[in-house]
Amino acid sequence: MLSINPINQGGSDSFYHEALGKLGRLKGSEGGKSDNQERLKKASNAFEAILLYQMFKSMNDNIVKASLIQENQGEKIFKDFLLKQRSENIANNASLGIAKLIYEQFSKNVDQ
């Protein structure tokens, strides 16, 4: 599971760097075939979580907000944190199938 840094002030840089780091570790790995397959599964789930996060963030940004009450920084951080957690939960538990497709496509090339 990706860890999220809530002190990042609502930015998503740490989320991307951590997920992309998983993808990079797969490339340079020297483990056996089963180890690489497991890393590929984790990287596929991380990639799906990033896609879901981007989708949820775009949807949330397009919600018309009331001008009567301004959203403070704490609420922005919490909403970003919540979107990241939901993205990870969906990718890891109730996947849309994107991670499975990525895994199937790239597993053909692992340890060949």
mmCIF file of C-alpha atoms in Angstrom:
data_model
loop_
_atom_site.group_PDB
_atom_site.id
_atom_site.type_symbol
_atom_site.label_atom_id
_atom_site.label_comp_id
_atom_site.label_asym_id
_atom_site.label_seq_id
_atom_site.Cartn_x
_atom_site.Cartn_y
_atom_site.Cartn_z
ATOM 1 C CA MET A 1 0.000 0.000 0.000
ATOM 2 C CA LEU A 2 1.292 3.447 -0.851
ATOM 3 C CA SER A 3 1.976 5.624 2.154
ATOM 4 C CA ILE A 4 0.766 9.179 1.883
ATOM 5 C CA ASN A 5 2.348 12.233 3.430
ATOM 6 C CA PRO A 6 -0.501 14.474 4.640
ATOM 7 C CA ILE A 7 1.984 17.218 5.479
ATOM 8 C CA ASN A 8 2.519 17.694 1.757
ATOM 9 C CA GLN A 9 -0.060 20.520 1.904
ATOM 10 C CA GLY A 10 -2.450 18.822 -0.487
ATOM 11 C CA GLY A 11 0.138 18.336 -3.221
ATOM 12 C CA SER A 12 0.249 15.025 -5.001
ATOM 13 C CA ASP A 13 3.993 14.944 -5.726
ATOM 14 C CA SER A 14 4.832 12.390 -3.011
ATOM 15 C CA PHE A 15 1.990 10.162 -4.208
ATOM 16 C CA TYR A 16 3.372 10.151 -7.753
ATOM 17 C CA HIS A 17 7.011 9.765 -6.717
ATOM 18 C CA GLU A 18 6.258 6.802 -4.505
ATOM 19 C CA ALA A 19 4.137 5.052 -7.142
ATOM 20 C CA LEU A 20 6.649 5.762 -9.888
ATOM 21 C CA GLY A 21 9.421 4.536 -7.588
ATOM 22 C CA LYS A 22 7.672 1.173 -7.465
ATOM 23 C CA LEU A 23 7.659 1.066 -11.238
ATOM 24 C CA GLY A 24 11.354 1.966 -11.353
ATOM 25 C CA ARG A 25 12.308 -0.707 -8.806
ATOM 26 C CA LEU A 26 10.663 -3.301 -11.004
ATOM 27 C CA LYS A 27 12.890 -2.372 -13.921
ATOM 28 C CA GLY A 28 16.160 -2.729 -12.005
ATOM 29 C CA SER A 29 15.263 -5.821 -10.023
ATOM 30 C CA GLU A 30 17.457 -8.891 -9.918
ATOM 31 C CA GLY A 31 15.043 -11.256 -8.145
ATOM 32 C CA GLY A 32 13.554 -14.480 -9.401
ATOM 33 C CA LYS A 33 10.593 -14.735 -11.714
ATOM 34 C CA SER A 34 7.995 -14.990 -8.928
ATOM 35 C CA ASP A 35 9.557 -11.993 -7.159
ATOM 36 C CA ASN A 36 9.379 -9.949 -10.349
ATOM 37 C CA GLN A 37 5.790 -11.061 -10.932
ATOM 38 C CA GLU A 38 4.858 -9.835 -7.456
ATOM 39 C CA ARG A 39 6.600 -6.513 -8.059
ATOM 40 C CA LEU A 40 4.752 -6.173 -11.342
ATOM 41 C CA LYS A 41 1.421 -6.730 -9.555
ATOM 42 C CA LYS A 42 2.253 -4.010 -7.029
ATOM 43 C CA ALA A 43 3.379 -1.622 -9.746
ATOM 44 C CA SER A 44 0.213 -2.301 -11.763
ATOM 45 C CA ASN A 45 -1.938 -1.554 -8.723
ATOM 46 C CA ALA A 46 0.057 1.617 -8.055
ATOM 47 C CA PHE A 47 -0.465 2.744 -11.629
ATOM 48 C CA GLU A 48 -4.202 2.083 -11.403
ATOM 49 C CA ALA A 49 -4.314 4.056 -8.140
ATOM 50 C CA ILE A 50 -2.656 7.018 -9.896
ATOM 51 C CA LEU A 51 -5.179 6.875 -12.738
ATOM 52 C CA LEU A 52 -8.092 6.680 -10.314
ATOM 53 C CA TYR A 53 -6.696 9.532 -8.237
ATOM 54 C CA GLN A 54 -6.429 11.741 -11.314
ATOM 55 C CA MET A 55 -9.991 10.876 -12.298
ATOM 56 C CA PHE A 56 -11.368 11.593 -8.813
ATOM 57 C CA LYS A 57 -9.357 14.799 -8.502
ATOM 58 C CA SER A 58 -10.687 16.078 -11.839
ATOM 59 C CA MET A 59 -14.218 15.215 -10.807
ATOM 60 C CA ASN A 60 -13.779 16.939 -7.445
ATOM 61 C CA ASP A 61 -12.251 20.060 -9.034
ATOM 62 C CA ASN A 62 -15.280 20.429 -11.303
ATOM 63 C CA ILE A 63 -17.808 20.477 -8.475
ATOM 64 C CA VAL A 64 -19.373 23.912 -8.198
ATOM 65 C CA LYS A 65 -18.444 25.239 -4.782
ATOM 66 C CA ALA A 66 -20.596 27.662 -2.830
ATOM 67 C CA SER A 67 -19.068 31.106 -2.576
ATOM 68 C CA LEU A 68 -20.654 31.726 0.829
ATOM 69 C CA ILE A 69 -18.134 29.640 2.770
ATOM 70 C CA GLN A 70 -14.503 29.535 1.696
ATOM 71 C CA GLU A 71 -12.634 26.232 1.864
ATOM 72 C CA ASN A 72 -9.637 26.435 4.194
ATOM 73 C CA GLN A 73 -6.251 24.762 3.745
ATOM 74 C CA GLY A 74 -7.084 21.968 6.193
ATOM 75 C CA GLU A 75 -10.136 20.956 4.189
ATOM 76 C CA LYS A 76 -8.115 20.938 0.972
ATOM 77 C CA ILE A 77 -5.491 18.678 2.540
ATOM 78 C CA PHE A 78 -8.143 16.361 3.958
ATOM 79 C CA LYS A 79 -9.987 16.092 0.625
ATOM 80 C CA ASP A 80 -6.734 15.320 -1.202
ATOM 81 C CA PHE A 81 -5.840 12.713 1.416
ATOM 82 C CA LEU A 82 -9.316 11.186 1.140
ATOM 83 C CA LEU A 83 -9.107 11.007 -2.671
ATOM 84 C CA LYS A 84 -5.722 9.266 -2.455
ATOM 85 C CA GLN A 85 -6.981 6.728 0.080
ATOM 86 C CA ARG A 86 -10.092 5.977 -1.965
ATOM 87 C CA SER A 87 -7.977 5.540 -5.080
ATOM 88 C CA GLU A 88 -5.692 3.086 -3.333
ATOM 89 C CA ASN A 89 -8.569 1.156 -1.780
ATOM 90 C CA ILE A 90 -10.333 0.778 -5.106
ATOM 91 C CA ALA A 91 -7.121 -0.214 -6.906
ATOM 92 C CA ASN A 92 -6.236 -2.801 -4.241
ATOM 93 C CA ASN A 93 -9.670 -4.212 -3.386
ATOM 94 C CA ALA A 94 -12.361 -3.440 -5.941
ATOM 95 C CA SER A 95 -10.198 -2.931 -8.977
ATOM 96 C CA LEU A 96 -11.615 -1.614 -12.230
ATOM 97 C CA GLY A 97 -9.481 -4.127 -14.111
ATOM 98 C CA ILE A 98 -6.857 -1.655 -15.309
ATOM 99 C CA ALA A 99 -4.154 -3.175 -13.089
ATOM 100 C CA LYS A 100 -5.047 -6.658 -14.331
ATOM 101 C CA LEU A 101 -4.736 -5.577 -17.964
ATOM 102 C CA ILE A 102 -1.391 -3.881 -17.305
ATOM 103 C CA TYR A 103 -0.134 -6.937 -15.428
ATOM 104 C CA GLU A 104 -1.179 -9.328 -18.186
ATOM 105 C CA GLN A 105 0.430 -7.187 -20.873
ATOM 106 C CA PHE A 106 3.781 -6.719 -19.103
ATOM 107 C CA SER A 107 4.023 -10.171 -17.488
ATOM 108 C CA LYS A 108 4.806 -11.586 -20.908
ATOM 109 C CA ASN A 109 8.096 -9.662 -20.849
ATOM 110 C CA VAL A 110 9.171 -10.332 -17.250
ATOM 111 C CA ASP A 111 12.304 -12.505 -17.116
ATOM 112 C CA GLN A 112 12.521 -13.304 -20.793
#
